[in-house]
Amino acid sequence: MDHCVYTDLALEAHSFFREGRRPSLPGVEEENRREDGCAVTRIRIVSQEAAQRLGKAQGCYVTLEAEDLSQEGREGQERVSSLLARELRALMPPPSRTAPVLVIGLGNRSITPDALGPMTVDGVMVSRHILSVMPEGVDARVRSLCALAPGVLGVTGLETAEVIRGVMDRVKPACVVAVDALASRNTHRIGNTFQLTDTGIRPGAGVGNRRMELNRKTLGAPVLALGVPTVVYAMTIVRDAMLAMDRAHDAPSGKSEEEMDQVVSHILPPPLNSLVVTPKDVDQMVRRAAAVLSLGINLWAHDGLSVEEIQDFMH
Amino acid sequence: MDHCVYTDLALEAHSFFREGRRPSLPGVEEENRREDGCAVTRIRIVSQEAAQRLGKAQGCYVTLEAEDLSQEGREGQERVSSLLARELRALMPPPSRTAPVLVIGLGNRSITPDALGPMTVDGVMVSRHILSVMPEGVDARVRSLCALAPGVLGVTGLETAEVIRGVMDRVKPACVVAVDALASRNTHRIGNTFQLTDTGIRPGAGVGNRRMELNRKTLGAPVLALGVPTVVYAMTIVRDAMLAMDRAHDAPSGKSEEEMDQVVSHILPPPLNSLVVTPKDVDQMVRRAAAVLSLGINLWAHDGLSVEEIQDFMH
Amino acid sequence: MDHCVYTDLALEAHSFFREGRRPSLPGVEEENRREDGCAVTRIRIVSQEAAQRLGKAQGCYVTLEAEDLSQEGREGQERVSSLLARELRALMPPPSRTAPVLVIGLGNRSITPDALGPMTVDGVMVSRHILSVMPEGVDARVRSLCALAPGVLGVTGLETAEVIRGVMDRVKPACVVAVDALASRNTHRIGNTFQLTDTGIRPGAGVGNRRMELNRKTLGAPVLALGVPTVVYAMTIVRDAMLAMDRAHDAPSGKSEEEMDQVVSHILPPPLNSLVVTPKDVDQMVRRAAAVLSLGINLWAHDGLSVEEIQDFMH
Amino acid sequence: MDHCVYTDLALEAHSFFREGRRPSLPGVEEENRREDGCAVTRIRIVSQEAAQRLGKAQGCYVTLEAEDLSQEGREGQERVSSLLARELRALMPPPSRTAPVLVIGLGNRSITPDALGPMTVDGVMVSRHILSVMPEGVDARVRSLCALAPGVLGVTGLETAEVIRGVMDRVKPACVVAVDALASRNTHRIGNTFQLTDTGIRPGAGVGNRRMELNRKTLGAPVLALGVPTVVYAMTIVRDAMLAMDRAHDAPSGKSEEEMDQVVSHILPPPLNSLVVTPKDVDQMVRRAAAVLSLGINLWAHDGLSVEEIQDFMH
């Protein structure tokens, strides 16, 4: 991965490589459409070489870009959740009723921009504990869902993957849905863009600098990963600004990466990777994105339940 | 267990049975002393029969009763934490440096009187993740500590014991410290009494009506259980009031338990077990008790570190 | 007021006096009906003598009793808000567009059962600041609303009435809507009963033991008071239990109030008035009640706006 | 004020103007020293012209710069509070015991980087309500302190200055201490720099874009303003990056401000002023800074009380 593509979104990594002189990357297929007020992009990375160039695993990435969720009412947000559920279903249909889905909310509950995962888990309509004891007493559309927020290494002293694998040994889920806060390159995507992928979680940019890989290989079950950018790294926009200024010049400076990094560290003294760009009302933004995600997961899993039925259940 | 002894404290169960006409129970040893402003009671249940009468497992229970922690300053609270650490050490010395201790915070983080366990976990000074990669870089007094708040069944769809056992299979802790909010019979104990026991957690009164048993037999490792009463069940004080009134009569009413329960359910319509007596500022009380507990655990495990050193680390 | 009627609800005070041998109280008119799943009671206290007997000011009290709001979905809660708005309108129509309404959220934000007022204020759709600068740019159905959570004496060092009067001198509101957490006698009313009155706030039971009187006389503008019981004082249910036991006897004990109080203080050692009975999930209960109240106030003031329009605005 | 000096710190505004070719500004006096691990800078703006150039009111500004408070233990933080108290005393001694000090916490409690003021108010040791009824019962070192978090216009519909003036009419304070979250130009100052000034609050950069002026003239009493930068505007670092790149060129681009702004708005699409740079753990940073501020205010006002005595009182 080029050093300066500091993003968890396949969409942005691909767009970065095509920008300027670069043509569309071989080994990458991209489709675009609009639906329900969102730009829907489906990117398929099919060659190992393309995967390496983009710094993303081979597989399918779907991105839903809403305009500005903070301006949408409740209905607009529910529309995004429904679209999310449909796209999740296209990536992976929910398993049969007897096989549980384990939703994992990654991140640190007490660091707001990193709390997306745990907050999403709070909104998941879990059912496994009821279905396992009295399946006949539960509406036939309800599937087996369970959820866990394993915490982060610095707070628990436990590798997240250890906790998840330990729980999976007991629960034997048919698949895992992992939710995490992402880092993006573009501030207008913060809180407004939803990425769905069947490739799992990969150590990358992220908000929490997680170092584990969570995928079918490491966990032994298919892993859907869902994420929303909640930050842009401050470093990213500083670099972008310098590049933009350089390009705007008649004669580019020809500065090396090292020289540019020196300028960056003057403007942003270390620790660089703890400085992020967010909207001031980061609390509300994360709460809103988590609500869209959990409703989307609920609609996907409990196939056929309406938004109203789910909300009545969760109230 | 007699139906109306609705308490998680061995101290109260024992006191209930000795009250009135009952002599000290055979199979129970009780020692009392005062130390550092606390009443310290050590109860040992040594016969199976006594265990059944009291509704508590055989083993050792230590109770520290502070006068009124809300009136103590920081120093007074730290004194209780130090006493707690010493009593924990008497029950079980912290294991060697290479064997991790797993602290489990039971309970529901979003129900204040049940949040004691998760809040205590937040204050634990975890070290396992550092010790496992660079033991030589860490102060020799620091032991291997890790911590988990597994959530509750209704929110996760997962039995707490499943989660804990799954994690233990990976972490192989030398011992488990389980922290839980308790129910007491006496309102003055709320937030002020600390029970330590080597018998683990047992399905009982509790705040969260947990149904799992967590002890050496079910988990395969010794389990220290720590708890603080954060509620008295409303039902308890209503029954106590009726009994008191009855006794105050010249001629006791001779009412049967069923008749009394009818009167109770008139004053407290169901769901009875969700109604609790707490101080109004339950939020502060739980925060304070959790701070005392986590400091106590830290002082116990990281044997030789001072309060100041621990607080600097956690800041 | 009889010493043992420890309630902020006129409904309960009246019912207490009619109970047993007492006939309906002279000077009190009570009407009952059912509407939208709620029992609606309208009590009018018309004589000074009745006011003194009940310990409530002369005026009109409307009580909406829902069955169990925690079991209602979103729709059920919105239905209560709409009913609340209609009953508010019957008590006092919202003033003209140019005269602001000042909503006051009484109570302490960091004591959960006392946070009802501040949390309600957070959900009020304020408009005064926009209407005062560009009235023509605002939907004609939007009235001028502003809101303040003045805090409590122990935290601010300021008498609440001082703060309110100071602000009123500047804002000159046409009327005040004061929201406060109440104490009730009956646990099933906690979180489920809404009292509306045109008599203002009166030093009484309450959750926060406020000592100010807020009414037309002290504030110089009409005061609507809205409240929901969030606690029953532990003392109340203990006394009720003792009375019940006494009555159940063939021969009443003939105990004096003082003798009974001695028994109470044995079961509930002081400080008595800080011990309350609440549901364990007090946080959720208060959040739910505050949401119903603020939506009700919004529907009342912004006459003609739909629930959807208000929620879109507040999102 | 030059458009691109987007800071609330007089220190930074002055440094900006001296940077590069500019000599020390006439009409500005600056003294520097180190004390207790902090760089202490005292800037006095003495001419109207200098005030206009810097975009700051005439008066005295003291800045305490700690290295990195997140790395300090409790003791290090208390040292900064004590230094703060001494510098406050040099700016303005606390008034006599009978004249209250009103502490105002500006900002929005539910927007974390803007919550500094309200969170500081929560830690103020108020005493006015006790002193006014029984002065003889209170330690002679305790002065009369009261505190208010008036909320923000968008949430209350009330101009903050209206609320403050209304309350001041009633309370007649001898002076006002206004606490607000600031914007800085330099990320290393976030959470680590404390500005004290006798000039009051001025509409400026700020976190909350407040528009009121709070000073002796508008409030009728002397106003001490205290603030800590909790954000750097994203726009600021983008502009800085572009300038740095431009300067690093052999030949500056000669771009006009408008041209540069176009590049900015490409990297940061509007709404620009809601995007901020913060550390990821913004919640902890604000909590820490508020604790230092409130302890500093308490030590200043209650002259002679020790840190321990204050903490025991607030526990």
JSON list of C-alpha atoms in Angstrom, two decimals, chain D residues 65-195:
[
{"chain": "D", "resi": 65, "resn": "GLU", "atom": "CA", "xyz": [1.73, 25.48, 29.31]},
{"chain": "D", "resi": 66, "resn": "ALA", "atom": "CA", "xyz": [2.17, 22.00, 30.77]},
{"chain": "D", "resi": 67, "resn": "GLU", "atom": "CA", "xyz": [4.18, 19.46, 28.84]},
{"chain": "D", "resi": 68, "resn": "ASP", "atom": "CA", "xyz": [1.67, 16.65, 28.55]},
{"chain": "D", "resi": 69, "resn": "LEU", "atom": "CA", "xyz": [-0.94, 16.38, 31.29]},
{"chain": "D", "resi": 70, "resn": "SER", "atom": "CA", "xyz": [-2.02, 12.92, 30.14]},
{"chain": "D", "resi": 71, "resn": "GLN", "atom": "CA", "xyz": [1.40, 11.66, 31.24]},
{"chain": "D", "resi": 72, "resn": "GLU", "atom": "CA", "xyz": [1.24, 13.36, 34.64]},
{"chain": "D", "resi": 73, "resn": "GLY", "atom": "CA", "xyz": [-0.08, 11.58, 37.68]},
{"chain": "D", "resi": 74, "resn": "ARG", "atom": "CA", "xyz": [-2.51, 13.10, 40.11]},
{"chain": "D", "resi": 75, "resn": "GLU", "atom": "CA", "xyz": [0.23, 15.07, 41.83]},
{"chain": "D", "resi": 76, "resn": "GLY", "atom": "CA", "xyz": [1.41, 16.73, 38.63]},
{"chain": "D", "resi": 77, "resn": "GLN", "atom": "CA", "xyz": [-2.11, 17.83, 37.87]},
{"chain": "D", "resi": 78, "resn": "GLU", "atom": "CA", "xyz": [-2.59, 19.23, 41.34]},
{"chain": "D", "resi": 79, "resn": "ARG", "atom": "CA", "xyz": [0.62, 21.21, 40.90]},
{"chain": "D", "resi": 80, "resn": "VAL", "atom": "CA", "xyz": [-0.84, 22.89, 37.82]},
{"chain": "D", "resi": 81, "resn": "SER", "atom": "CA", "xyz": [-4.04, 23.68, 39.75]},
{"chain": "D", "resi": 82, "resn": "SER", "atom": "CA", "xyz": [-2.01, 25.34, 42.50]},
{"chain": "D", "resi": 83, "resn": "LEU", "atom": "CA", "xyz": [-0.05, 27.39, 39.99]},
{"chain": "D", "resi": 84, "resn": "LEU", "atom": "CA", "xyz": [-3.34, 28.36, 38.37]},
{"chain": "D", "resi": 85, "resn": "ALA", "atom": "CA", "xyz": [-4.71, 29.51, 41.73]},
{"chain": "D", "resi": 86, "resn": "ARG", "atom": "CA", "xyz": [-1.61, 31.66, 42.36]},
{"chain": "D", "resi": 87, "resn": "GLU", "atom": "CA", "xyz": [-1.78, 33.25, 38.92]},
{"chain": "D", "resi": 88, "resn": "LEU", "atom": "CA", "xyz": [-5.52, 33.89, 39.33]},
{"chain": "D", "resi": 89, "resn": "ARG", "atom": "CA", "xyz": [-4.76, 35.59, 42.61]},
{"chain": "D", "resi": 90, "resn": "ALA", "atom": "CA", "xyz": [-2.20, 37.81, 40.91]},
{"chain": "D", "resi": 91, "resn": "LEU", "atom": "CA", "xyz": [-4.78, 38.79, 38.29]},
{"chain": "D", "resi": 92, "resn": "MET", "atom": "CA", "xyz": [-7.52, 39.36, 40.85]},
{"chain": "D", "resi": 93, "resn": "PRO", "atom": "CA", "xyz": [-7.63, 38.50, 44.53]},
{"chain": "D", "resi": 94, "resn": "PRO", "atom": "CA", "xyz": [-10.78, 36.66, 45.61]},
{"chain": "D", "resi": 95, "resn": "PRO", "atom": "CA", "xyz": [-13.35, 39.14, 46.98]},
{"chain": "D", "resi": 96, "resn": "SER", "atom": "CA", "xyz": [-14.30, 39.38, 50.63]},
{"chain": "D", "resi": 97, "resn": "ARG", "atom": "CA", "xyz": [-16.32, 36.66, 52.24]},
{"chain": "D", "resi": 98, "resn": "THR", "atom": "CA", "xyz": [-19.68, 38.35, 51.94]},
{"chain": "D", "resi": 99, "resn": "ALA", "atom": "CA", "xyz": [-19.43, 39.07, 48.22]},
{"chain": "D", "resi": 100, "resn": "PRO", "atom": "CA", "xyz": [-20.13, 36.00, 46.10]},
{"chain": "D", "resi": 101, "resn": "VAL", "atom": "CA", "xyz": [-18.12, 34.88, 43.08]},
{"chain": "D", "resi": 102, "resn": "LEU", "atom": "CA", "xyz": [-20.24, 33.54, 40.24]},
{"chain": "D", "resi": 103, "resn": "VAL", "atom": "CA", "xyz": [-18.56, 30.84, 38.15]},
{"chain": "D", "resi": 104, "resn": "ILE", "atom": "CA", "xyz": [-20.07, 30.44, 34.69]},
{"chain": "D", "resi": 105, "resn": "GLY", "atom": "CA", "xyz": [-19.45, 27.24, 32.69]},
{"chain": "D", "resi": 106, "resn": "LEU", "atom": "CA", "xyz": [-20.01, 28.14, 29.04]},
{"chain": "D", "resi": 107, "resn": "GLY", "atom": "CA", "xyz": [-20.62, 25.49, 26.42]},
{"chain": "D", "resi": 108, "resn": "ASN", "atom": "CA", "xyz": [-22.74, 22.52, 25.47]},
{"chain": "D", "resi": 109, "resn": "ARG", "atom": "CA", "xyz": [-22.66, 19.62, 27.88]},
{"chain": "D", "resi": 110, "resn": "SER", "atom": "CA", "xyz": [-23.47, 17.07, 25.20]},
{"chain": "D", "resi": 111, "resn": "ILE", "atom": "CA", "xyz": [-20.74, 18.04, 22.74]},
{"chain": "D", "resi": 112, "resn": "THR", "atom": "CA", "xyz": [-17.61, 16.66, 24.34]},
{"chain": "D", "resi": 113, "resn": "PRO", "atom": "CA", "xyz": [-15.01, 19.22, 23.15]},
{"chain": "D", "resi": 114, "resn": "ASP", "atom": "CA", "xyz": [-17.42, 21.99, 24.16]},
{"chain": "D", "resi": 115, "resn": "ALA", "atom": "CA", "xyz": [-18.27, 20.54, 27.57]},
{"chain": "D", "resi": 116, "resn": "LEU", "atom": "CA", "xyz": [-15.25, 21.96, 29.40]},
{"chain": "D", "resi": 117, "resn": "GLY", "atom": "CA", "xyz": [-17.21, 24.78, 31.02]},
{"chain": "D", "resi": 118, "resn": "PRO", "atom": "CA", "xyz": [-20.15, 22.73, 32.32]},
{"chain": "D", "resi": 119, "resn": "MET", "atom": "CA", "xyz": [-17.79, 19.99, 33.53]},
{"chain": "D", "resi": 120, "resn": "THR", "atom": "CA", "xyz": [-15.67, 22.54, 35.39]},
{"chain": "D", "resi": 121, "resn": "VAL", "atom": "CA", "xyz": [-18.77, 23.92, 37.09]},
{"chain": "D", "resi": 122, "resn": "ASP", "atom": "CA", "xyz": [-19.58, 20.41, 38.35]},
{"chain": "D", "resi": 123, "resn": "GLY", "atom": "CA", "xyz": [-16.29, 20.46, 40.26]},
{"chain": "D", "resi": 124, "resn": "VAL", "atom": "CA", "xyz": [-16.67, 23.87, 41.86]},
{"chain": "D", "resi": 125, "resn": "MET", "atom": "CA", "xyz": [-17.04, 23.80, 45.63]},
{"chain": "D", "resi": 126, "resn": "VAL", "atom": "CA", "xyz": [-20.07, 26.07, 46.01]},
{"chain": "D", "resi": 127, "resn": "SER", "atom": "CA", "xyz": [-20.75, 27.63, 49.39]},
{"chain": "D", "resi": 128, "resn": "ARG", "atom": "CA", "xyz": [-22.94, 30.69, 48.89]},
{"chain": "D", "resi": 129, "resn": "HIS", "atom": "CA", "xyz": [-26.12, 28.88, 49.92]},
{"chain": "D", "resi": 130, "resn": "ILE", "atom": "CA", "xyz": [-24.58, 27.81, 53.23]},
{"chain": "D", "resi": 131, "resn": "LEU", "atom": "CA", "xyz": [-22.71, 31.04, 53.95]},
{"chain": "D", "resi": 132, "resn": "SER", "atom": "CA", "xyz": [-25.82, 33.11, 53.38]},
{"chain": "D", "resi": 133, "resn": "VAL", "atom": "CA", "xyz": [-27.82, 31.28, 56.03]},
{"chain": "D", "resi": 134, "resn": "MET", "atom": "CA", "xyz": [-25.23, 30.37, 58.64]},
{"chain": "D", "resi": 135, "resn": "PRO", "atom": "CA", "xyz": [-21.90, 32.08, 58.00]},
{"chain": "D", "resi": 136, "resn": "GLU", "atom": "CA", "xyz": [-20.63, 31.35, 61.48]},
{"chain": "D", "resi": 137, "resn": "GLY", "atom": "CA", "xyz": [-20.93, 27.58, 60.90]},
{"chain": "D", "resi": 138, "resn": "VAL", "atom": "CA", "xyz": [-18.51, 27.58, 57.99]},
{"chain": "D", "resi": 139, "resn": "ASP", "atom": "CA", "xyz": [-14.70, 27.42, 58.05]},
{"chain": "D", "resi": 140, "resn": "ALA", "atom": "CA", "xyz": [-13.36, 30.99, 57.91]},
{"chain": "D", "resi": 141, "resn": "ARG", "atom": "CA", "xyz": [-11.27, 30.24, 54.83]},
{"chain": "D", "resi": 142, "resn": "VAL", "atom": "CA", "xyz": [-14.32, 29.37, 52.72]},
{"chain": "D", "resi": 143, "resn": "ARG", "atom": "CA", "xyz": [-15.48, 32.24, 50.50]},
{"chain": "D", "resi": 144, "resn": "SER", "atom": "CA", "xyz": [-18.88, 32.60, 48.87]},
{"chain": "D", "resi": 145, "resn": "LEU", "atom": "CA", "xyz": [-18.92, 30.70, 45.59]},
{"chain": "D", "resi": 146, "resn": "CYS", "atom": "CA", "xyz": [-21.82, 29.88, 43.29]},
{"chain": "D", "resi": 147, "resn": "ALA", "atom": "CA", "xyz": [-21.85, 28.36, 39.82]},
{"chain": "D", "resi": 148, "resn": "LEU", "atom": "CA", "xyz": [-24.06, 28.07, 36.76]},
{"chain": "D", "resi": 149, "resn": "ALA", "atom": "CA", "xyz": [-23.94, 26.26, 33.41]},
{"chain": "D", "resi": 150, "resn": "PRO", "atom": "CA", "xyz": [-26.34, 28.38, 31.37]},
{"chain": "D", "resi": 151, "resn": "GLY", "atom": "CA", "xyz": [-26.37, 26.09, 28.30]},
{"chain": "D", "resi": 152, "resn": "VAL", "atom": "CA", "xyz": [-26.08, 27.21, 24.70]},
{"chain": "D", "resi": 153, "resn": "LEU", "atom": "CA", "xyz": [-28.39, 29.17, 22.44]},
{"chain": "D", "resi": 154, "resn": "GLY", "atom": "CA", "xyz": [-29.24, 26.29, 20.13]},
{"chain": "D", "resi": 155, "resn": "VAL", "atom": "CA", "xyz": [-30.42, 24.12, 23.00]},
{"chain": "D", "resi": 156, "resn": "THR", "atom": "CA", "xyz": [-32.07, 26.68, 25.28]},
{"chain": "D", "resi": 157, "resn": "GLY", "atom": "CA", "xyz": [-33.28, 29.33, 22.84]},
{"chain": "D", "resi": 158, "resn": "LEU", "atom": "CA", "xyz": [-31.78, 31.83, 25.29]},
{"chain": "D", "resi": 159, "resn": "GLU", "atom": "CA", "xyz": [-28.79, 34.11, 24.75]},
{"chain": "D", "resi": 160, "resn": "THR", "atom": "CA", "xyz": [-26.20, 33.08, 27.32]},
{"chain": "D", "resi": 161, "resn": "ALA", "atom": "CA", "xyz": [-25.65, 36.72, 28.26]},
{"chain": "D", "resi": 162, "resn": "GLU", "atom": "CA", "xyz": [-29.38, 37.12, 28.99]},
{"chain": "D", "resi": 163, "resn": "VAL", "atom": "CA", "xyz": [-29.30, 34.23, 31.41]},
{"chain": "D", "resi": 164, "resn": "ILE", "atom": "CA", "xyz": [-26.14, 35.44, 33.13]},
{"chain": "D", "resi": 165, "resn": "ARG", "atom": "CA", "xyz": [-27.34, 39.01, 33.46]},
{"chain": "D", "resi": 166, "resn": "GLY", "atom": "CA", "xyz": [-30.68, 37.84, 34.80]},
{"chain": "D", "resi": 167, "resn": "VAL", "atom": "CA", "xyz": [-28.98, 35.76, 37.46]},
{"chain": "D", "resi": 168, "resn": "MET", "atom": "CA", "xyz": [-26.50, 38.53, 38.28]},
{"chain": "D", "resi": 169, "resn": "ASP", "atom": "CA", "xyz": [-29.35, 40.94, 38.96]},
{"chain": "D", "resi": 170, "resn": "ARG", "atom": "CA", "xyz": [-30.43, 38.60, 41.73]},
{"chain": "D", "resi": 171, "resn": "VAL", "atom": "CA", "xyz": [-27.08, 37.40, 43.06]},
{"chain": "D", "resi": 172, "resn": "LYS", "atom": "CA", "xyz": [-25.05, 40.64, 42.78]},
{"chain": "D", "resi": 173, "resn": "PRO", "atom": "CA", "xyz": [-21.70, 38.88, 42.52]},
{"chain": "D", "resi": 174, "resn": "ALA", "atom": "CA", "xyz": [-18.47, 40.76, 43.23]},
{"chain": "D", "resi": 175, "resn": "CYS", "atom": "CA", "xyz": [-16.93, 39.14, 40.18]},
{"chain": "D", "resi": 176, "resn": "VAL", "atom": "CA", "xyz": [-17.57, 36.54, 37.51]},
{"chain": "D", "resi": 177, "resn": "VAL", "atom": "CA", "xyz": [-15.26, 33.68, 36.51]},
{"chain": "D", "resi": 178, "resn": "ALA", "atom": "CA", "xyz": [-16.19, 32.47, 33.02]},
{"chain": "D", "resi": 179, "resn": "VAL", "atom": "CA", "xyz": [-14.84, 29.11, 31.83]},
{"chain": "D", "resi": 180, "resn": "ASP", "atom": "CA", "xyz": [-14.89, 28.14, 28.16]},
{"chain": "D", "resi": 181, "resn": "ALA", "atom": "CA", "xyz": [-13.35, 25.67, 25.72]},
{"chain": "D", "resi": 182, "resn": "LEU", "atom": "CA", "xyz": [-10.93, 27.35, 23.35]},
{"chain": "D", "resi": 183, "resn": "ALA", "atom": "CA", "xyz": [-9.54, 26.80, 19.89]},
{"chain": "D", "resi": 184, "resn": "SER", "atom": "CA", "xyz": [-5.82, 26.86, 19.39]},
{"chain": "D", "resi": 185, "resn": "ARG", "atom": "CA", "xyz": [-3.47, 26.80, 16.40]},
{"chain": "D", "resi": 186, "resn": "ASN", "atom": "CA", "xyz": [-1.18, 24.12, 17.78]},
{"chain": "D", "resi": 187, "resn": "THR", "atom": "CA", "xyz": [-2.20, 20.58, 18.45]},
{"chain": "D", "resi": 188, "resn": "HIS", "atom": "CA", "xyz": [0.26, 20.06, 21.31]},
{"chain": "D", "resi": 189, "resn": "ARG", "atom": "CA", "xyz": [-1.57, 22.74, 23.29]},
{"chain": "D", "resi": 190, "resn": "ILE", "atom": "CA", "xyz": [-4.84, 20.77, 23.26]},
{"chain": "D", "resi": 191, "resn": "GLY", "atom": "CA", "xyz": [-5.67, 19.93, 26.85]},
{"chain": "D", "resi": 192, "resn": "ASN", "atom": "CA", "xyz": [-2.30, 21.19, 28.10]},
{"chain": "D", "resi": 193, "resn": "THR", "atom": "CA", "xyz": [-2.49, 24.99, 28.02]},
{"chain": "D", "resi": 194, "resn": "PHE", "atom": "CA", "xyz": [-4.46, 27.17, 30.42]},
{"chain": "D", "resi": 195, "resn": "GLN", "atom": "CA", "xyz": [-5.23, 30.78, 29.58]}
]
